[in-house]
């Protein structure tokens, strides 16, 4: 297994996610699902694993929204995936799609947008035709369809930034109306932070009374890997990168502790070690991992913006999504926790530090702490508040230039 912090990670990298996979399909049995978790925890890998190992009664399709800029592009990509990836496309679906294909057999965005009934109606018809075909196929009740929209929250943010709220509302409304009308359709959406905040930011007018499936959807939070699973992943990556170590057990343990069970960080750390020790080939010695991480933060800007680590993006909810009063209180809270002697503060100590800078009531502090907790940035442990991971604390210190 090779270390790959970004992109389509080998599905064997989904080490230790068996419970989450079972929980995901159990939740989909009863309704749509909102999957959320901080960057690097493996939401995309879990979705790919789920779609590749769908139970017999399910047909799963994953749509990667990370590179799409417009709702019409998302609709076209979804229609094309339903047709192209179906082992035996329904005849009606082929009749619907083929007039929209270009010379390379790709669905043309221009032709899709010029559809007489509107592209939203084409999207609706494509999904309905797949559902009807699956219902009629085989014995029994046929298969249900789950549409997994990966990077959904980031897509919505980009679309709103382009001023396409109305088009976004039409796209989402089409899916929600179908989910409400067709009991064998499930939506699986991914979020980087608190799903409720992202849902509250969806366009109100086009959606109006169509948000029921989202309000009733189960929310599944993806957490870091437990230590045993982290150790399994770290060991597999070390072997895959052909890294020799003075003490492999000690190196594995150090990786687990440094990366706090975040799969993306484990991939990034092993990749960094491999690059430092490949030319010329030499074994990893005790303390090399710590020196590698120290060098990463020696130039804070490069550490924060390195796409393998995605440390700046981890704080995007605070920096970009919180409304002004939330942000104005979040910054000193995170500063105080980061600067504390051992990286943790009791609520009483935190309140005392904040009272020097501002007049604020306890309820306001608690509300912001809970928001930061829902975004998996801070946690309460042993009666004290701390960052959810040591690397998050180091990244915040670098981001705020508090070192």
Short mmCIF file of C-alpha atoms in Angstrom, two decimals:
data_model
loop_
_atom_site.label_atom_id
_atom_site.label_comp_id
_atom_site.label_asym_id
_atom_site.label_seq_id
_atom_site.Cartn_x
_atom_site.Cartn_y
_atom_site.Cartn_z
CA UNK A 1 0.00 0.00 0.00
CA UNK A 2 1.58 3.28 -1.15
CA UNK A 3 1.23 6.52 0.81
CA UNK A 4 -1.12 8.91 -0.97
CA UNK A 5 -2.45 11.77 1.11
CA UNK A 6 -4.66 13.20 -1.64
CA UNK A 7 -6.57 11.83 -4.59
CA UNK A 8 -8.08 8.39 -5.03
CA UNK A 9 -6.51 6.48 -2.16
CA UNK A 10 -6.20 2.71 -2.57
CA UNK A 11 -9.31 1.16 -1.06
CA UNK A 12 -7.07 -1.08 1.03
CA UNK A 13 -6.27 2.11 2.93
CA UNK A 14 -9.72 1.95 4.53
CA UNK A 15 -8.14 0.11 7.44
CA UNK A 16 -10.31 -0.01 10.53
CA UNK A 17 -13.42 1.47 8.91
CA UNK A 18 -15.47 -1.73 9.06
CA UNK A 19 -17.73 -0.41 11.87
CA UNK A 20 -18.38 2.84 9.99
CA UNK A 21 -19.16 0.91 6.81
CA UNK A 22 -21.72 -1.24 8.63
CA UNK A 23 -23.22 1.81 10.33
CA UNK A 24 -23.47 3.62 7.01
CA UNK A 25 -25.47 0.86 5.31
CA UNK A 26 -27.62 0.36 8.40
CA UNK A 27 -28.53 4.05 8.32
CA UNK A 28 -29.17 3.99 4.57
CA UNK A 29 -31.67 1.20 5.15
CA UNK A 30 -33.93 3.69 6.89
CA UNK A 31 -33.25 6.94 5.01
CA UNK A 32 -30.77 9.40 3.58
CA UNK A 33 -27.48 10.10 5.37
CA UNK A 34 -25.34 13.17 6.04
CA UNK A 35 -21.72 12.07 6.56
CA UNK A 36 -19.48 14.66 8.16
CA UNK A 37 -15.95 14.88 9.47
CA UNK A 38 -12.81 16.99 9.36
CA UNK A 39 -10.61 16.89 6.27
CA UNK A 40 -8.28 13.92 6.06
CA UNK A 41 -10.44 11.50 8.03
CA UNK A 42 -11.34 9.45 4.95
CA UNK A 43 -14.89 10.40 3.96
CA UNK A 44 -14.14 9.95 0.26
CA UNK A 45 -12.40 6.62 0.85
CA UNK A 46 -15.34 5.41 2.93
CA UNK A 47 -17.79 6.40 0.18
CA UNK A 48 -15.71 4.66 -2.50
CA UNK A 49 -15.47 1.59 -0.30
CA UNK A 50 -19.23 1.61 0.31
CA UNK A 51 -20.05 1.97 -3.39
CA UNK A 52 -17.58 -0.78 -4.33
CA UNK A 53 -19.04 -3.16 -1.75
CA UNK A 54 -22.73 -2.31 -1.89
CA UNK A 55 -25.02 -5.02 -0.50
CA UNK A 56 -26.94 -7.03 -3.09
CA UNK A 57 -30.13 -5.01 -2.60
CA UNK A 58 -28.39 -1.70 -3.37
CA UNK A 59 -27.13 0.07 -6.49
CA UNK A 60 -24.65 2.78 -5.47
CA UNK A 61 -23.35 5.70 -7.52
CA UNK A 62 -20.79 8.21 -6.23
CA UNK A 63 -20.45 11.66 -7.80
CA UNK A 64 -17.25 13.59 -7.04
CA UNK A 65 -18.22 17.27 -6.84
CA UNK A 66 -14.72 18.51 -5.94
CA UNK A 67 -13.89 19.83 -9.44
CA UNK A 68 -17.35 20.98 -10.52
CA UNK A 69 -18.31 24.66 -10.48
CA UNK A 70 -21.96 24.75 -11.59
CA UNK A 71 -25.10 22.80 -10.67
CA UNK A 72 -25.76 22.04 -14.35
CA UNK A 73 -22.35 20.31 -14.49
CA UNK A 74 -23.27 18.24 -11.44
CA UNK A 75 -26.59 17.28 -13.00
CA UNK A 76 -24.92 16.27 -16.27
CA UNK A 77 -22.23 14.26 -14.48
CA UNK A 78 -24.86 12.43 -12.45
CA UNK A 79 -26.97 11.56 -15.52
CA UNK A 80 -23.86 10.37 -17.38
CA UNK A 81 -22.76 8.21 -14.43
CA UNK A 82 -26.21 6.62 -14.13
CA UNK A 83 -26.09 5.70 -17.81
CA UNK A 84 -22.40 4.90 -18.38
CA UNK A 85 -21.81 2.92 -15.17
CA UNK A 86 -25.01 0.87 -15.35
CA UNK A 87 -24.21 -2.70 -16.41
CA UNK A 88 -27.33 -2.83 -18.59
CA UNK A 89 -28.69 0.71 -19.07
CA UNK A 90 -32.48 0.81 -19.32
CA UNK A 91 -33.65 1.38 -22.90
CA UNK A 92 -35.54 4.53 -21.90
CA UNK A 93 -32.41 5.93 -20.27
CA UNK A 94 -30.36 5.32 -23.41
CA UNK A 95 -33.01 7.06 -25.51
CA UNK A 96 -32.85 10.01 -23.08
CA UNK A 97 -29.06 10.28 -22.94
CA UNK A 98 -27.79 9.46 -26.42
CA UNK A 99 -29.04 12.66 -28.13
CA UNK A 100 -27.05 14.61 -25.49
CA UNK A 101 -23.68 12.93 -26.18
CA UNK A 102 -20.80 14.62 -27.97
CA UNK A 103 -18.31 13.05 -30.41
CA UNK A 104 -16.38 11.50 -27.49
CA UNK A 105 -19.47 9.85 -26.07
CA UNK A 106 -19.51 12.30 -23.16
CA UNK A 107 -22.67 14.08 -22.12
CA UNK A 108 -22.53 17.60 -23.58
CA UNK A 109 -23.21 20.36 -21.03
CA UNK A 110 -24.51 22.58 -23.84
CA UNK A 111 -26.97 19.94 -25.11
CA UNK A 112 -27.97 19.13 -21.53
CA UNK A 113 -28.72 22.79 -20.87
CA UNK A 114 -30.76 23.10 -24.07
CA UNK A 115 -33.03 20.16 -23.24
CA UNK A 116 -36.58 21.17 -24.12
CA UNK A 117 -38.03 20.17 -20.75
CA UNK A 118 -35.10 21.71 -18.84
CA UNK A 119 -31.99 19.97 -17.52
CA UNK A 120 -33.56 19.45 -14.10
CA UNK A 121 -36.32 17.40 -15.74
CA UNK A 122 -33.75 15.32 -17.62
CA UNK A 123 -32.02 14.63 -14.32
CA UNK A 124 -35.30 13.63 -12.71
CA UNK A 125 -36.20 11.31 -15.61
CA UNK A 126 -32.78 9.62 -15.56
CA UNK A 127 -33.04 8.82 -11.85
CA UNK A 128 -36.64 7.63 -12.17
CA UNK A 129 -35.80 5.38 -15.10
CA UNK A 130 -32.97 3.71 -13.17
CA UNK A 131 -35.23 3.25 -10.15
CA UNK A 132 -38.02 1.77 -12.28
CA UNK A 133 -35.61 -0.58 -14.07
CA UNK A 134 -34.12 -1.79 -10.78
CA UNK A 135 -37.59 -2.30 -9.29
CA UNK A 136 -38.57 -4.52 -12.21
CA UNK A 137 -35.31 -6.46 -12.40
CA UNK A 138 -34.84 -9.91 -10.90
CA UNK A 139 -37.07 -11.57 -8.35
CA UNK A 140 -38.35 -9.92 -5.24
CA UNK A 141 -38.47 -6.16 -4.87
CA UNK A 142 -35.36 -5.23 -6.87
CA UNK A 143 -32.56 -2.91 -5.80
CA UNK A 144 -32.67 0.50 -4.19
CA UNK A 145 -30.51 3.38 -5.43
CA UNK A 146 -28.14 5.47 -3.32
CA UNK A 147 -26.66 8.63 -4.82
CA UNK A 148 -23.50 9.66 -2.96
CA UNK A 149 -22.60 13.31 -3.54
CA UNK A 150 -19.02 13.65 -2.33
CA UNK A 151 -17.68 17.10 -1.30
CA UNK A 152 -21.26 18.39 -1.26
CA UNK A 153 -20.61 21.20 1.24
CA UNK A 154 -17.56 22.55 -0.63
CA UNK A 155 -19.52 22.42 -3.88
CA UNK A 156 -22.36 24.47 -2.39
CA UNK A 157 -19.88 27.09 -1.11
CA UNK A 158 -18.25 27.41 -4.55
CA UNK A 159 -21.59 27.64 -6.34
CA UNK A 160 -22.86 30.36 -4.01
CA UNK A 161 -19.59 32.23 -4.54
CA UNK A 162 -20.39 32.30 -8.27
CA UNK A 163 -23.85 33.72 -7.62
CA UNK A 164 -25.66 30.57 -8.76
CA UNK A 165 -27.91 30.12 -5.71
CA UNK A 166 -31.06 29.69 -7.80
CA UNK A 167 -29.51 26.98 -9.95
CA UNK A 168 -28.15 25.27 -6.84
CA UNK A 169 -31.61 25.35 -5.29
CA UNK A 170 -33.12 23.77 -8.40
CA UNK A 171 -30.52 21.00 -8.44
CA UNK A 172 -30.95 20.17 -4.75
CA UNK A 173 -34.74 20.48 -4.91
CA UNK A 174 -34.90 17.97 -7.78
CA UNK A 175 -33.01 15.42 -5.70
CA UNK A 176 -34.99 16.11 -2.53
CA UNK A 177 -38.35 15.85 -4.26
CA UNK A 178 -37.36 12.51 -5.74
CA UNK A 179 -36.11 11.29 -2.36
CA UNK A 180 -39.47 12.22 -0.85
CA UNK A 181 -41.50 10.63 -3.67
CA UNK A 182 -39.47 7.48 -4.25
CA UNK A 183 -38.97 5.36 -1.10
CA UNK A 184 -36.18 3.37 -2.77
CA UNK A 185 -33.95 6.39 -3.35
CA UNK A 186 -31.37 7.51 -0.79
CA UNK A 187 -29.09 10.54 -0.77
CA UNK A 188 -25.66 10.36 0.86
CA UNK A 189 -24.03 13.81 1.23
CA UNK A 190 -20.64 14.67 2.73
CA UNK A 191 -19.73 17.71 4.82
CA UNK A 192 -16.45 19.00 6.25
CA UNK A 193 -18.05 20.58 9.30
CA UNK A 194 -21.40 20.82 11.03
CA UNK A 195 -24.04 19.70 8.48
CA UNK A 196 -26.74 21.86 10.03
CA UNK A 197 -24.82 25.05 9.26
CA UNK A 198 -24.41 23.99 5.62
CA UNK A 199 -28.11 23.12 5.34
CA UNK A 200 -29.11 26.46 6.83
CA UNK A 201 -27.08 28.17 4.08
CA UNK A 202 -28.89 26.43 1.22
CA UNK A 203 -31.08 28.75 -0.92
CA UNK A 204 -34.40 29.16 0.86
CA UNK A 205 -36.77 30.13 -1.95
CA UNK A 206 -36.14 27.32 -4.48
CA UNK A 207 -36.17 24.68 -1.74
CA UNK A 208 -39.10 26.00 0.27
CA UNK A 209 -40.96 22.91 1.54
CA UNK A 210 -38.67 20.30 -0.10
CA UNK A 211 -36.07 19.91 2.67
CA UNK A 212 -37.90 17.11 4.51
CA UNK A 213 -35.53 14.29 3.45
CA UNK A 214 -32.55 16.28 4.74
CA UNK A 215 -34.22 17.20 8.01
CA UNK A 216 -35.01 13.51 8.60
CA UNK A 217 -31.62 12.24 7.41
CA UNK A 218 -29.31 10.46 9.83
CA UNK A 219 -26.10 12.31 10.66
CA UNK A 220 -22.97 10.16 10.87
CA UNK A 221 -19.77 11.70 12.21
CA UNK A 222 -16.52 10.16 10.99
CA UNK A 223 -13.99 10.08 13.80
CA UNK A 224 -10.22 9.45 13.80
CA UNK A 225 -9.06 5.86 13.68
CA UNK A 226 -8.56 4.09 17.02
CA UNK A 227 -4.90 3.38 17.95
CA UNK A 228 -4.94 -0.26 16.82
CA UNK A 229 -6.30 0.61 13.37
CA UNK A 230 -3.90 3.56 13.09
CA UNK A 231 -1.01 1.20 13.81
CA UNK A 232 -2.24 -1.25 11.14
CA UNK A 233 -2.47 1.54 8.57
CA UNK A 234 0.94 3.00 9.50
CA UNK A 235 2.58 -0.42 9.31
CA UNK A 236 1.00 -1.15 5.90
CA UNK A 237 2.17 2.22 4.54
CA UNK A 238 5.74 1.73 5.81
CA UNK A 239 5.86 -1.64 4.08
CA UNK A 240 4.30 -0.24 0.92
CA UNK A 241 6.89 2.55 0.74
CA UNK A 242 9.70 0.07 1.50
CA UNK A 243 10.83 2.15 4.48
CA UNK A 244 13.36 0.50 6.75
CA UNK A 245 13.66 1.71 10.31
CA UNK A 246 16.04 1.36 13.18
CA UNK A 247 13.04 0.34 15.26
CA UNK A 248 9.90 -0.25 13.17
CA UNK A 249 7.67 -0.77 16.22
CA UNK A 250 8.81 2.52 17.76
CA UNK A 251 8.37 4.34 14.43
CA UNK A 252 4.85 2.95 14.03
CA UNK A 253 3.98 4.07 17.54
CA UNK A 254 5.42 7.54 16.88
CA UNK A 255 3.36 7.86 13.68
CA UNK A 256 0.18 6.90 15.52
CA UNK A 257 0.83 9.44 18.27
CA UNK A 258 1.86 12.26 15.93
CA UNK A 259 -1.04 11.86 13.52
CA UNK A 260 -3.82 11.32 16.08
CA UNK A 261 -5.59 8.66 14.02
CA UNK A 262 -6.13 10.88 10.95
CA UNK A 263 -5.60 8.66 7.88
CA UNK A 264 -4.69 11.58 5.61
CA UNK A 265 -1.98 12.70 8.00
CA UNK A 266 -0.60 9.16 8.29
CA UNK A 267 -0.32 9.02 4.50
CA UNK A 268 1.33 12.46 4.43
CA UNK A 269 3.80 11.64 7.22
CA UNK A 270 4.90 8.35 5.67
CA UNK A 271 5.23 10.02 2.28
CA UNK A 272 7.41 12.77 3.81
CA UNK A 273 9.61 10.15 5.51
CA UNK A 274 9.96 8.23 2.25
CA UNK A 275 11.04 11.36 0.36
CA UNK A 276 13.64 12.27 3.00
CA UNK A 277 15.15 8.77 3.19
CA UNK A 278 14.93 7.53 -0.39
CA UNK A 279 17.88 9.39 -1.94
CA UNK A 280 20.21 7.97 -0.88
CA UNK A 281 18.33 5.06 0.73
CA UNK A 282 18.84 5.02 4.47
CA UNK A 283 16.87 3.68 7.45
CA UNK A 284 14.67 5.91 9.56
CA UNK A 285 16.30 6.54 12.92
CA UNK A 286 14.71 7.35 16.26
CA UNK A 287 13.65 10.99 16.22
CA UNK A 288 13.54 11.30 12.41
CA UNK A 289 9.76 11.63 12.37
CA UNK A 290 9.89 14.46 14.88
CA UNK A 291 12.58 16.21 12.82
CA UNK A 292 10.48 15.75 9.68
CA UNK A 293 7.47 17.39 11.33
CA UNK A 294 9.64 20.17 12.79
CA UNK A 295 10.98 20.92 9.32
CA UNK A 296 7.41 21.06 8.07
CA UNK A 297 6.64 23.86 10.53
CA UNK A 298 10.00 25.59 10.08
CA UNK A 299 8.35 27.40 7.17
CA UNK A 300 4.76 27.74 8.48
CA UNK A 301 3.23 28.91 5.20
CA UNK A 302 4.40 25.81 3.36
CA UNK A 303 3.11 23.55 6.13
CA UNK A 304 -0.30 25.19 6.19
CA UNK A 305 -0.74 25.15 2.43
CA UNK A 306 0.82 21.76 1.66
CA UNK A 307 -2.00 19.86 -0.12
CA UNK A 308 -0.83 16.61 1.49
CA UNK A 309 -1.62 17.92 4.98
CA UNK A 310 -4.51 20.36 4.34
CA UNK A 311 -3.91 22.09 7.66
CA UNK A 312 -5.17 25.54 6.71
CA UNK A 313 -8.32 23.98 5.22
CA UNK A 314 -9.04 22.28 8.54
CA UNK A 315 -9.81 25.74 9.96
CA UNK A 316 -11.92 26.91 7.03
CA UNK A 317 -15.15 26.73 9.10
CA UNK A 318 -13.75 29.29 11.55
CA UNK A 319 -12.02 31.47 8.99
CA UNK A 320 -14.67 31.44 6.27
CA UNK A 321 -18.01 30.10 7.52
CA UNK A 322 -18.63 31.43 11.05
CA UNK A 323 -20.70 34.57 11.26
CA UNK A 324 -18.85 37.60 12.58
CA UNK A 325 -19.65 37.35 16.31
CA UNK A 326 -18.84 33.63 16.34
CA UNK A 327 -15.49 34.26 14.68
CA UNK A 328 -14.61 37.20 16.90
CA UNK A 329 -14.96 34.94 19.94
CA UNK A 330 -13.57 31.77 18.35
CA UNK A 331 -10.21 33.36 17.58
CA UNK A 332 -9.29 34.31 21.18
CA UNK A 333 -10.64 30.99 22.46
CA UNK A 334 -8.43 29.01 20.10
CA UNK A 335 -5.50 31.34 20.80
CA UNK A 336 -5.83 30.83 24.54
CA UNK A 337 -6.03 27.05 24.27
CA UNK A 338 -3.11 26.90 21.82
CA UNK A 339 -0.89 29.11 24.00
CA UNK A 340 -1.65 27.30 27.27
CA UNK A 341 1.30 25.53 28.83
CA UNK A 342 0.15 21.98 28.08
CA UNK A 343 -2.36 22.79 25.35
CA UNK A 344 -5.49 22.48 27.51
CA UNK A 345 -7.58 24.81 29.66
CA UNK A 346 -10.46 24.31 32.04
CA UNK A 347 -13.52 26.41 31.31
CA UNK A 348 -12.81 28.50 34.38
CA UNK A 349 -9.23 29.22 33.25
CA UNK A 350 -10.40 29.98 29.72
CA UNK A 351 -13.08 32.37 30.94
CA UNK A 352 -10.52 34.13 33.16
CA UNK A 353 -8.20 34.68 30.21
CA UNK A 354 -10.99 35.94 27.98
CA UNK A 355 -12.25 38.36 30.66
CA UNK A 356 -8.98 40.26 30.39
CA UNK A 357 -9.74 40.99 26.70
CA UNK A 358 -13.53 41.40 26.69
CA UNK A 359 -16.77 41.28 28.64
CA UNK A 360 -18.53 38.06 27.73
CA UNK A 361 -21.04 35.78 29.42
CA UNK A 362 -20.50 32.07 30.06
CA UNK A 363 -23.31 30.96 27.74
CA UNK A 364 -21.70 32.70 24.77
CA UNK A 365 -18.39 30.96 25.44
CA UNK A 366 -20.10 27.58 25.80
CA UNK A 367 -21.99 28.07 22.52
CA UNK A 368 -18.79 28.81 20.61
CA UNK A 369 -16.98 25.87 22.22
CA UNK A 370 -19.82 23.58 21.16
CA UNK A 371 -19.64 24.94 17.61
CA UNK A 372 -15.88 24.32 17.52
CA UNK A 373 -16.51 20.86 18.91
CA UNK A 374 -19.08 20.03 16.21
CA UNK A 375 -16.48 21.06 13.64
CA UNK A 376 -14.01 18.61 15.29
CA UNK A 377 -11.53 21.34 16.18
CA UNK A 378 -11.65 21.19 19.99
CA UNK A 379 -12.76 18.59 22.50
CA UNK A 380 -13.32 18.38 26.24
CA UNK A 381 -11.07 15.84 27.95
CA UNK A 382 -10.79 15.39 31.70
CA UNK A 383 -12.68 18.62 32.36
CA UNK A 384 -10.42 20.70 30.12
CA UNK A 385 -10.70 21.94 26.56
CA UNK A 386 -7.98 21.13 24.03
CA UNK A 387 -7.45 20.84 20.28
CA UNK A 388 -8.67 17.57 18.80
CA UNK A 389 -5.14 16.84 17.55
CA UNK A 390 -1.64 18.02 18.34
CA UNK A 391 -1.03 18.93 14.69
CA UNK A 392 -4.11 21.15 14.77
CA UNK A 393 -2.63 23.05 17.69
CA UNK A 394 0.70 23.49 15.88
CA UNK A 395 -1.11 24.56 12.73
CA UNK A 396 -3.17 27.15 14.62
CA UNK A 397 -0.04 28.59 16.27
CA UNK A 398 1.56 28.88 12.82
CA UNK A 399 -1.58 30.27 11.22
CA UNK A 400 -1.91 32.97 13.86
CA UNK A 401 1.88 33.50 14.02
CA UNK A 402 1.83 32.81 17.76
CA UNK A 403 5.05 30.75 17.86
#
